[in-house]
XYZ file of C-alpha atoms in Angstrom:
661
model
C 35.960 -28.185 3.792
C 33.575 -30.923 3.038
C 34.977 -33.803 1.075
C 34.013 -33.911 -2.712
C 30.744 -36.013 -3.073
C 29.520 -35.747 0.598
C 26.445 -33.958 1.498
C 26.702 -32.233 4.505
C 23.935 -32.240 7.090
C 22.905 -29.879 10.639
C 22.489 -30.999 14.084
C 18.990 -29.983 13.273
C 18.362 -32.532 9.995
C 19.410 -35.229 12.039
C 17.627 -34.555 14.839
C 14.734 -34.735 12.214
C 15.967 -37.775 10.370
C 16.141 -40.298 13.766
C 13.044 -38.178 15.007
C 14.480 -36.788 18.356
C 15.211 -33.452 19.929
C 18.617 -31.569 18.977
C 20.171 -32.429 22.331
C 19.678 -36.101 21.897
C 22.156 -35.726 18.943
C 24.188 -33.046 21.142
C 24.352 -36.454 23.720
C 25.385 -38.415 21.101
C 27.708 -36.766 19.673
C 29.233 -36.164 23.275
C 29.030 -40.026 24.708
C 30.094 -42.101 21.445
C 33.797 -41.613 20.018
C 31.942 -43.042 17.192
C 29.607 -40.503 15.863
C 31.193 -39.182 12.923
C 33.401 -36.180 12.266
C 32.313 -32.576 11.439
C 33.112 -32.037 7.922
C 32.539 -28.420 7.578
C 31.089 -25.773 8.967
C 31.529 -23.636 12.789
C 32.157 -25.628 15.995
C 28.242 -23.871 16.947
C 26.487 -24.862 13.547
C 28.746 -28.123 12.817
C 27.923 -30.338 9.498
C 28.389 -33.930 9.121
C 28.379 -36.545 5.555
C 24.677 -37.748 5.519
C 26.144 -41.349 4.014
C 28.623 -41.711 7.407
C 25.094 -40.265 9.590
C 23.414 -42.817 7.977
C 25.603 -45.406 8.646
C 26.212 -44.529 12.236
C 22.161 -44.005 13.077
C 21.935 -47.753 11.169
C 24.320 -49.411 13.371
C 23.514 -47.673 16.664
C 19.689 -48.860 16.121
C 18.694 -44.785 16.451
C 16.132 -45.469 13.395
C 12.782 -45.980 14.277
C 9.672 -45.972 11.487
C 11.910 -43.290 9.435
C 11.110 -43.036 5.742
C 13.814 -42.958 2.785
C 12.463 -39.572 2.459
C 14.414 -38.340 5.583
C 17.262 -39.058 3.692
C 16.645 -38.086 0.624
C 15.847 -34.220 1.486
C 19.569 -33.190 2.292
C 20.780 -33.911 -1.102
C 17.986 -31.655 -2.681
C 19.367 -28.794 -0.014
C 23.081 -30.100 -1.684
C 21.972 -28.952 -4.831
C 22.481 -25.289 -3.562
C 21.010 -22.509 -4.952
C 16.719 -22.185 -3.966
C 15.776 -22.599 -7.524
C 17.788 -25.667 -8.228
C 16.091 -27.271 -5.443
C 12.685 -26.150 -6.044
C 12.879 -27.429 -10.000
C 14.028 -30.971 -8.760
C 11.198 -31.503 -6.516
C 8.978 -30.349 -9.391
C 10.982 -32.548 -11.738
C 10.613 -35.614 -9.377
C 6.522 -34.865 -9.285
C 6.440 -34.798 -12.831
C 7.971 -38.576 -13.613
C 6.165 -39.550 -10.265
C 2.563 -38.805 -12.403
C 3.718 -38.900 -16.219
C 7.384 -41.213 -15.884
C 7.367 -40.890 -19.892
C 6.544 -37.627 -20.486
C 9.142 -35.772 -21.284
C 10.802 -32.983 -19.009
C 10.418 -28.900 -20.259
C 12.696 -27.702 -17.657
C 16.327 -27.284 -19.522
C 17.620 -25.625 -16.539
C 18.009 -28.908 -14.499
C 21.832 -30.133 -14.491
C 22.463 -33.534 -14.817
C 22.588 -34.588 -10.926
C 19.522 -32.656 -10.277
C 17.426 -35.062 -13.153
C 19.201 -38.070 -11.525
C 17.863 -37.100 -7.758
C 14.520 -36.558 -9.532
C 14.492 -39.898 -10.733
C 15.671 -41.402 -7.592
C 12.944 -39.529 -6.066
C 10.075 -40.236 -8.312
C 11.199 -44.227 -7.629
C 11.081 -43.805 -4.044
C 7.714 -42.260 -4.196
C 6.328 -45.260 -6.630
C 7.300 -47.183 -3.366
C 6.045 -44.498 -0.360
C 3.661 -42.838 -2.155
C 4.006 -39.959 -4.777
C 1.712 -37.660 -3.211
C 3.030 -37.973 0.457
C 6.622 -38.014 -1.284
C 6.150 -34.628 -2.911
C 4.093 -33.226 -0.194
C 7.407 -33.696 1.910
C 9.910 -32.429 -0.431
C 7.687 -29.456 -0.868
C 7.412 -28.428 2.868
C 11.172 -29.235 3.468
C 11.896 -26.913 0.646
C 9.093 -23.968 1.339
C 10.893 -24.747 5.571
C 13.897 -24.377 4.176
C 13.760 -21.188 2.504
C 11.054 -19.628 4.422
C 12.779 -16.307 4.503
C 12.769 -15.961 0.738
C 9.189 -16.343 0.096
C 5.703 -15.355 1.110
C 3.284 -18.037 1.560
C -0.194 -18.169 2.185
C -1.179 -19.818 5.366
C -3.658 -22.599 4.835
C -6.185 -21.431 7.346
C -6.064 -17.925 6.329
C -6.416 -19.473 2.253
C -9.051 -21.164 3.343
C -10.800 -18.772 4.985
C -10.290 -16.651 1.510
C -11.840 -18.789 -0.689
C -14.894 -19.485 1.959
C -15.045 -15.673 1.707
C -15.170 -15.658 -2.064
C -17.454 -18.886 -2.389
C -20.058 -17.046 -0.049
C -20.000 -13.460 -1.975
C -19.943 -14.831 -5.370
C -23.494 -14.049 -7.667
C -24.176 -17.443 -9.473
C -21.874 -19.980 -10.807
C -20.762 -20.443 -14.264
C -22.345 -23.256 -16.395
C -19.288 -25.504 -16.569
C -18.483 -25.016 -13.006
C -16.383 -22.912 -10.430
C -13.730 -21.624 -11.803
C -10.732 -20.043 -9.699
C -8.173 -17.701 -10.989
C -4.989 -16.635 -9.007
C -2.662 -14.046 -11.000
C 0.181 -14.233 -8.095
C -0.099 -18.482 -6.956
C 3.018 -19.025 -5.328
C 3.337 -22.772 -5.083
C -0.074 -23.002 -5.194
C -1.842 -22.442 -1.658
C -5.175 -20.462 -2.873
C -5.715 -22.666 -5.681
C -5.179 -26.173 -3.562
C -7.715 -24.533 -0.351
C -10.266 -23.800 -3.498
C -10.347 -27.462 -4.578
C -10.582 -28.558 -0.659
C -13.471 -26.191 0.095
C -15.204 -26.824 -2.978
C -17.297 -29.673 -3.842
C -19.191 -29.046 -6.623
C -19.338 -30.609 -9.993
C -16.768 -29.084 -12.449
C -13.469 -27.206 -11.352
C -11.353 -25.230 -13.463
C -7.884 -23.858 -11.256
C -5.932 -21.297 -13.360
C -3.064 -19.475 -12.142
C 0.079 -17.362 -13.033
C 3.295 -16.923 -11.661
C 6.573 -15.191 -12.578
C 8.794 -17.304 -10.832
C 9.585 -20.160 -12.923
C 10.770 -22.377 -9.697
C 7.239 -21.604 -8.104
C 5.478 -22.320 -11.170
C 6.901 -25.429 -11.874
C 6.089 -26.581 -8.421
C 1.859 -25.042 -8.777
C 1.628 -27.258 -11.495
C 2.968 -30.054 -9.617
C 1.090 -29.556 -6.744
C -2.245 -28.875 -8.470
C -1.563 -31.949 -11.314
C -1.873 -34.130 -8.008
C -5.264 -32.118 -6.926
C -6.502 -32.788 -10.591
C -5.325 -36.844 -10.431
C -7.326 -37.220 -7.433
C -10.908 -35.587 -8.122
C -12.936 -36.192 -11.661
C -13.669 -32.811 -13.793
C -10.690 -30.875 -12.279
C -8.776 -28.957 -14.561
C -5.921 -26.756 -13.797
C -3.265 -24.297 -15.941
C -0.700 -22.695 -14.493
C 1.414 -19.507 -16.532
C 4.858 -18.964 -15.947
C 4.559 -15.091 -16.536
C 4.298 -11.835 -15.007
C 0.612 -11.430 -14.625
C 0.626 -7.487 -14.812
C 3.327 -7.004 -17.725
C 2.209 -9.621 -19.863
C -1.230 -10.885 -18.900
C -1.377 -15.129 -20.503
C -5.419 -15.321 -19.352
C -6.059 -12.034 -21.080
C -9.821 -13.684 -21.985
C -10.520 -15.113 -18.835
C -13.498 -14.777 -16.524
C -13.364 -16.712 -13.166
C -16.162 -17.427 -10.650
C -14.021 -16.441 -8.519
C -10.529 -14.656 -8.002
C -7.948 -15.233 -5.047
C -4.759 -13.173 -4.737
C -1.803 -12.382 -2.489
C 0.134 -10.465 -4.436
C 3.568 -9.086 -4.057
C 3.896 -5.636 -1.715
C 5.581 -2.481 -2.057
C 7.331 -3.122 -5.400
C 7.665 0.495 -7.641
C 8.934 -1.842 -10.525
C 5.232 -3.139 -11.287
C 5.153 -2.010 -15.131
C 4.216 1.765 -14.228
C 5.367 3.494 -17.277
C 4.977 0.763 -20.133
C 1.390 0.156 -18.298
C 0.293 3.599 -18.748
C -2.174 2.625 -21.030
C -3.334 -0.954 -20.410
C -7.382 -0.757 -20.311
C -7.313 -2.345 -17.304
C -7.325 0.474 -15.120
C -11.239 1.338 -15.244
C -10.725 2.764 -11.763
C -8.140 5.254 -12.506
C -3.757 4.639 -13.552
C -2.415 3.164 -10.321
C 0.167 5.517 -8.765
C 3.706 4.027 -8.995
C 3.480 3.646 -5.316
C 0.358 1.345 -5.432
C 1.159 -1.976 -7.263
C -1.590 -3.175 -4.767
C -4.508 -1.363 -6.355
C -3.049 -2.133 -9.895
C -3.659 -6.126 -8.678
C -7.152 -5.084 -7.657
C -8.052 -4.097 -10.950
C -6.462 -6.851 -12.506
C -8.702 -9.208 -10.595
C -11.810 -7.327 -11.404
C -11.143 -7.920 -15.346
C -10.636 -11.277 -15.088
C -14.028 -11.739 -12.814
C -17.685 -12.942 -14.931
C -20.164 -10.546 -13.807
C -21.172 -11.555 -10.216
C -18.136 -12.923 -9.885
C -15.739 -11.951 -6.148
C -12.630 -11.604 -5.439
C -10.902 -11.488 -2.196
C -7.072 -10.547 -1.847
C -4.372 -10.163 0.871
C -3.422 -6.698 0.990
C -1.203 -3.811 3.195
C -3.125 -1.957 5.637
C -1.921 1.287 4.208
C -3.658 0.758 0.842
C -6.700 1.423 2.394
C -5.977 4.990 3.296
C -2.888 6.385 1.149
C -3.646 9.705 -0.093
C -2.305 8.193 -3.086
C -4.979 5.609 -4.282
C -7.502 7.402 -2.645
C -9.014 8.240 -6.068
C -8.918 4.276 -7.028
C -10.707 3.910 -3.554
C -13.563 6.092 -4.299
C -14.320 4.554 -8.060
C -14.099 1.681 -6.536
C -16.795 2.467 -3.850
C -19.253 4.118 -6.198
C -19.562 1.383 -8.052
C -20.298 -1.075 -5.653
C -17.341 -3.192 -6.426
C -15.674 -3.163 -2.666
C -17.896 -4.729 -0.871
C -16.012 -5.235 2.669
C -12.536 -4.934 4.225
C -11.336 -7.175 6.823
C -8.513 -5.965 9.315
C -6.661 -9.115 10.663
C -5.030 -9.649 13.687
C -0.957 -9.128 13.329
C 0.524 -13.225 12.463
C -2.145 -14.392 10.063
C 0.592 -14.180 7.264
C 3.931 -12.677 6.070
C 5.111 -9.912 7.143
C 3.516 -11.343 10.689
C 3.980 -7.991 12.844
C 1.256 -6.211 10.109
C -2.301 -6.338 10.745
C -3.200 -7.108 7.014
C -6.444 -6.610 5.051
C -8.698 -8.283 3.259
C -10.532 -7.160 0.584
C -13.427 -8.480 -1.132
C -14.686 -7.403 -4.026
C -17.217 -7.927 -7.076
C -17.748 -7.781 -10.066
C -21.535 -6.074 -11.234
C -23.849 -8.813 -12.091
C -25.900 -8.808 -15.508
C -28.993 -6.749 -15.708
C -30.095 -4.298 -13.780
C -28.769 -4.234 -10.142
C -28.971 -1.690 -7.557
C -26.172 0.339 -6.532
C -24.921 -0.617 -2.898
C -25.233 2.268 -0.443
C -22.667 0.699 1.999
C -19.339 -1.164 2.506
C -19.055 -3.994 5.202
C -15.861 -3.392 7.608
C -15.061 -5.733 10.146
C -12.280 -5.251 12.642
C -10.550 -8.559 13.859
C -7.639 -7.921 15.642
C -9.087 -8.412 18.580
C -9.205 -12.186 18.222
C -5.181 -12.306 18.297
C -3.898 -14.713 20.958
C -4.337 -13.045 24.489
C -0.796 -12.466 25.756
C 1.081 -13.728 22.413
C 3.772 -11.610 20.346
C 3.679 -12.906 16.492
C 1.842 -16.596 16.730
C -0.905 -15.640 14.996
C -4.437 -15.488 16.028
C -7.116 -17.616 17.187
C -8.169 -19.066 14.195
C -11.354 -21.134 14.759
C -13.149 -17.487 16.611
C -11.729 -15.511 13.607
C -13.309 -17.793 10.677
C -16.181 -17.737 12.331
C -16.245 -14.276 13.267
C -15.387 -13.394 9.495
C -18.057 -16.091 7.553
C -20.772 -14.684 10.188
C -20.355 -11.458 9.373
C -19.826 -11.831 5.420
C -22.923 -14.342 5.675
C -24.831 -10.739 5.758
C -23.297 -9.113 2.619
C -26.001 -8.296 1.114
C -28.764 -8.123 3.866
C -29.287 -4.629 4.288
C -30.745 -4.485 7.951
C -29.282 -8.237 9.024
C -27.724 -8.158 12.365
C -23.728 -8.224 12.581
C -21.481 -9.540 15.271
C -19.589 -7.333 17.320
C -16.303 -5.675 15.596
C -18.647 -5.557 12.321
C -20.347 -2.297 10.850
C -21.938 -1.184 7.652
C -20.946 2.171 6.518
C -22.598 4.456 4.397
C -20.956 5.293 1.138
C -21.406 9.033 2.029
C -19.398 8.959 4.967
C -16.219 7.128 3.137
C -16.389 9.345 0.103
C -14.938 12.190 1.832
C -11.216 14.055 0.858
C -9.520 10.682 2.189
C -11.901 7.424 1.169
C -10.010 5.926 4.259
C -11.614 1.911 4.676
C -9.476 1.311 7.444
C -11.901 -0.688 9.385
C -10.378 0.597 12.713
C -11.586 4.336 11.819
C -14.935 2.983 11.934
C -15.637 1.037 14.714
C -15.091 1.922 18.037
C -11.916 -0.052 19.499
C -12.001 -2.096 22.362
C -15.479 -1.529 23.476
C -16.578 -4.916 24.669
C -20.017 -6.570 24.313
C -22.291 -7.350 27.291
C -21.291 -10.942 26.947
C -17.774 -10.328 26.956
C -17.821 -8.246 30.067
C -20.103 -10.991 31.580
C -17.038 -13.152 30.906
C -14.483 -10.981 32.522
C -16.486 -10.633 35.219
C -16.769 -14.455 35.853
C -12.544 -14.981 35.178
C -12.222 -11.826 37.906
C -14.515 -13.658 40.140
C -12.529 -16.909 40.183
C -9.612 -15.575 40.635
C -10.089 -13.964 43.654
C -11.483 -17.241 44.590
C -8.441 -19.100 43.540
C -6.727 -15.834 45.828
C -8.995 -16.505 48.955
C -8.170 -20.164 48.835
C -4.462 -19.614 48.228
C -4.367 -17.154 51.069
C -6.124 -19.231 53.826
C -3.715 -22.195 52.829
C -0.421 -20.311 53.068
C -1.700 -18.269 55.896
C -2.213 -21.311 58.219
C 1.701 -22.243 57.534
C 3.797 -22.538 60.273
C 7.266 -21.292 59.625
C 10.300 -20.521 61.687
C 12.853 -17.776 61.506
C 15.093 -20.422 59.631
C 19.222 -20.862 59.811
C 19.179 -24.302 61.338
C 19.300 -25.984 57.663
C 22.413 -26.236 55.716
C 22.675 -24.937 52.567
C 25.134 -25.726 49.142
C 25.636 -23.424 46.489
C 24.536 -24.046 42.627
C 28.334 -24.438 42.028
C 28.943 -26.900 44.687
C 25.530 -29.342 42.841
C 27.273 -29.041 39.540
C 30.489 -30.509 40.460
C 28.805 -32.986 42.650
C 26.888 -33.867 39.095
C 23.233 -33.025 40.516
C 22.374 -30.590 38.076
C 24.389 -29.244 34.945
C 24.361 -25.719 34.346
C 24.058 -23.821 30.550
C 24.690 -20.209 29.925
C 22.555 -18.438 27.500
C 24.006 -16.962 24.204
C 23.222 -14.275 21.687
C 22.315 -16.155 18.259
C 24.159 -15.158 15.456
C 20.644 -14.527 13.482
C 17.359 -13.746 14.675
C 13.987 -14.671 12.934
C 12.055 -11.443 11.619
C 9.019 -13.968 10.573
C 8.584 -16.436 12.705
C 8.410 -20.277 11.530
C 7.052 -23.330 12.360
C 10.129 -25.092 13.120
C 12.020 -21.518 14.352
C 12.210 -21.296 18.369
C 11.004 -18.389 20.643
C 13.855 -16.557 21.882
C 13.783 -15.169 25.327
C 15.912 -11.959 26.551
C 16.308 -10.229 29.717
C 14.454 -7.016 28.081
C 11.660 -9.892 27.081
C 11.544 -10.481 31.337
C 11.858 -6.625 32.237
C 8.621 -6.219 29.386
C 6.266 -9.467 29.951
C 7.693 -12.623 29.517
C 7.146 -13.193 25.978
C 9.516 -13.715 23.916
C 9.722 -10.561 21.417
C 11.941 -12.389 18.379
C 12.533 -16.338 17.074
C 15.739 -17.949 16.357
C 16.202 -21.183 14.062
C 16.905 -24.316 15.880
C 20.687 -24.458 14.358
C 21.304 -21.489 14.911
C 20.412 -21.060 18.879
C 23.073 -21.575 21.684
C 21.674 -22.759 24.535
C 17.645 -24.238 24.900
C 15.917 -24.500 27.649
C 13.971 -28.247 27.683
C 10.120 -28.398 29.472
C 11.166 -29.417 33.057
C 14.558 -27.142 32.934
C 15.038 -24.726 35.687
C 16.018 -20.958 34.187
C 17.397 -18.242 35.859
C 17.796 -14.708 34.564
C 21.330 -13.545 36.226
C 21.101 -9.620 36.746
C 19.635 -8.222 39.718
C 16.850 -6.045 37.983
C 15.486 -8.929 36.180
C 15.830 -11.688 38.817
C 13.822 -14.568 38.878
C 13.609 -18.499 38.816
C 10.883 -20.575 37.141
C 10.523 -24.162 36.204
C 10.007 -23.716 31.955
C 6.655 -25.524 30.877
C 6.176 -25.774 27.296
C 7.921 -26.326 24.340
C 11.565 -25.645 23.655
C 13.024 -21.874 23.979
C 16.415 -20.471 22.880
C 17.901 -18.493 26.213
C 20.142 -15.130 25.588
C 22.701 -13.219 27.526
C 22.412 -13.267 31.392
C 19.879 -16.122 31.256
C 20.547 -19.530 32.632
C 19.302 -23.125 32.267
C 19.983 -25.678 35.341
C 18.672 -29.372 34.547
C 18.439 -31.381 37.701
C 19.265 -34.975 38.476
C 15.925 -36.002 39.109
C 17.156 -38.726 41.406
C 18.738 -36.438 43.821
C 17.080 -32.768 42.942
C 13.238 -31.827 43.077
C 13.254 -28.786 40.290
C 10.379 -27.057 41.563
C 12.370 -26.913 44.510
C 15.169 -25.787 43.133
C 13.796 -23.184 41.519
C 11.991 -21.491 44.796
C 15.006 -21.906 46.533
C 17.114 -20.002 43.483
C 14.693 -17.163 42.935
C 14.039 -16.191 47.265
C 15.229 -12.271 46.750
C 17.825 -12.331 49.810
C 19.542 -15.075 47.956
C 19.523 -12.745 44.585
C 20.928 -10.081 46.728
C 23.868 -12.021 48.280
C 24.945 -13.491 45.086
C 24.818 -10.026 42.954
C 28.080 -9.248 42.028
C 28.115 -5.137 42.744
C 25.117 -3.223 44.984
C 23.150 -1.701 41.906
C 20.527 -3.303 40.284
C 22.132 -3.218 36.988
C 24.636 -5.843 38.497
C 24.892 -9.611 37.613
C 23.791 -12.332 39.693
C 26.671 -15.081 40.140
C 24.541 -18.299 39.365
C 26.863 -20.304 41.265
C 26.819 -18.185 44.320
C 23.441 -18.784 44.785
C 22.579 -21.146 47.714
C 19.905 -23.681 48.176
C 18.908 -25.639 51.264
C 20.252 -29.292 51.529
C 17.078 -31.741 52.181
C 16.670 -35.212 51.824
C 14.183 -35.769 48.521
C 11.194 -36.730 49.667
C 11.459 -33.831 52.329
C 12.101 -31.105 48.501
C 8.717 -32.582 47.973
C 6.532 -30.818 50.609
C 8.814 -27.641 49.757
C 8.454 -27.569 46.147
C 4.422 -28.035 46.733
C 4.568 -24.797 48.768
C 7.051 -22.976 45.999
C 4.126 -23.882 43.858
C 1.579 -22.433 45.415
C 3.340 -19.330 46.093
C 4.498 -19.218 42.321
C -0.194 -19.581 41.318
C -0.034 -16.523 44.207
C 1.775 -14.476 41.979
C 0.686 -15.307 38.816
C -3.310 -14.886 40.317
C -2.315 -11.140 41.840
C -0.969 -10.174 38.183
C -3.981 -11.375 36.268
C -6.629 -9.964 38.953
C -5.229 -7.083 38.548
C -5.068 -6.162 34.915
C -8.338 -7.781 34.360
C -9.714 -5.728 37.387
C -8.220 -2.448 35.716
C -9.319 -3.779 32.252
C -13.060 -3.726 33.758
C -12.417 -0.599 35.441
C -11.763 1.255 32.178
C -14.347 -0.644 29.856
C -17.142 0.650 32.809
C -15.921 4.108 33.015
C -16.201 3.724 28.851
C -19.888 3.273 29.185
C -20.620 5.502 32.108
C -19.307 7.924 30.636
C -20.817 7.763 27.020
C -24.307 7.337 29.223
C -25.142 3.686 29.068
C -26.049 3.597 32.639
C -29.397 1.592 32.737
C -32.527 3.849 34.166
C -33.114 2.264 37.791
C -29.741 0.994 38.314
């Protein structure tokens, strides 16, 4: 158990404080007897005393350009609960801005108040806004699995859509409303995107800690600009709307998903349900109608919704009413990874209140499918934000242009085609999937031609190699190299828990099943839960016959699962690419296999490596590199060629051959 009063920190936190990788901290612990002893945690995830770590880092010259904020955060985390630390951060921000104003947060303990005061004093030295943003981000990172936030890129896109979709603006400037604002990501994005005169940011959040943090965050926004007014209410916006009379120019919302207890019984006769009482299973449609009641005539709203809202039969009557009244103007299907839950293709609904005066009812709805803009070959890593933003804004700019040209992936669908028995507004149901444009086909042909050209060059080079039968050279096993200190060998481990929703601090976790699919890590793991981590330049080996391979890892650190191994060479004695090339020889894996079947394991220590001087290894390493490139180009050309053949077959089957060709 930690000593009374001791603030515990993990290896990952120590690494962040010192500005190094976790492996460096592990090396310090192993090499220096003076490194602080463990006070808690487990052997896999040990904890140390913050004060002892700080003293050791200072005594050993390990702190470079480290601010006091780095040592401050672990003390907030040590407060215990999410709410306690969140409210303390909010109180620290309040004291930084208004030290004489009395706090209204009665939930704070004496220790939390003292810590908030200390943080405020540090903030006035190191910068109030920078200190608050640092503490807020650490709080969000620590509790990422308990929170659903809107990524900055998505928040910016939503604001720009709403600003472009609204008709006119209120006389007092722009009023922005978010009824489920969390820590204020969407209102902050609105302040960043809107540069005109007069800005009112109004939000509502039922979680007191989140509301307090949003208030603090928007306070700094208002402090840095003239004509900005902010107000955050702590309330359940659906059950007890604190802004019933508000009419906003734009409304933005990333509401809680799939909540059955949203107030169905007590709100059955609420006047907000102009398009119909939302079914118990459709809370998202309650939020949609809530947004519409808070828009001034011509105002626009953008909401993040799960894809099922566009097609569930329970909500078809409300969807039909939204279409008939012209309030649902566009639906955007986003690539997976844009926001939590990251595995789902979420949607943006663009809504607009009817303007004052006579106005023609919309005859169509704009549907956009942006799934093709996911990062190529990536899972759970989000979209290509630049192309996605350009695509969506380009299409939405044609919202009120009946005959305007739309980019590929966007269509205008007549209301008559949507107002059927299903009233399904899922973009993918109305847009031909996988139909590349002529420009995209031309780019694919160019890419294939380039790959074939590189293959030809490699073929000519590799075919001219002078190769003997081999056998004259002596070899040494990996086990011998480990004993000689030429490399270190670490076995992968199954982590205690993986991450369902990716976070920027999490590590990709590579497993043998991933290698048997496409080689892309399918899950992620928190750094403190990762066992063996492959760093850039390590040789990674799969120790099972059916997936046997070896390669030099390039890129960010990656956690390794069972039956995967990381080999770190001593550069003065071994070339990593030479080692990987020798290890991945198929005959090497077969000889080191424990059984004859494809499911047998490979004894990594029994794998053989040529025994060559370092300077001679370089020549072999270069040829091994070329062979690796040869394999990758072959696979890539095969996939690209098959896709091109399929695309052209679809065009031909649809009668797309131009006359005379």
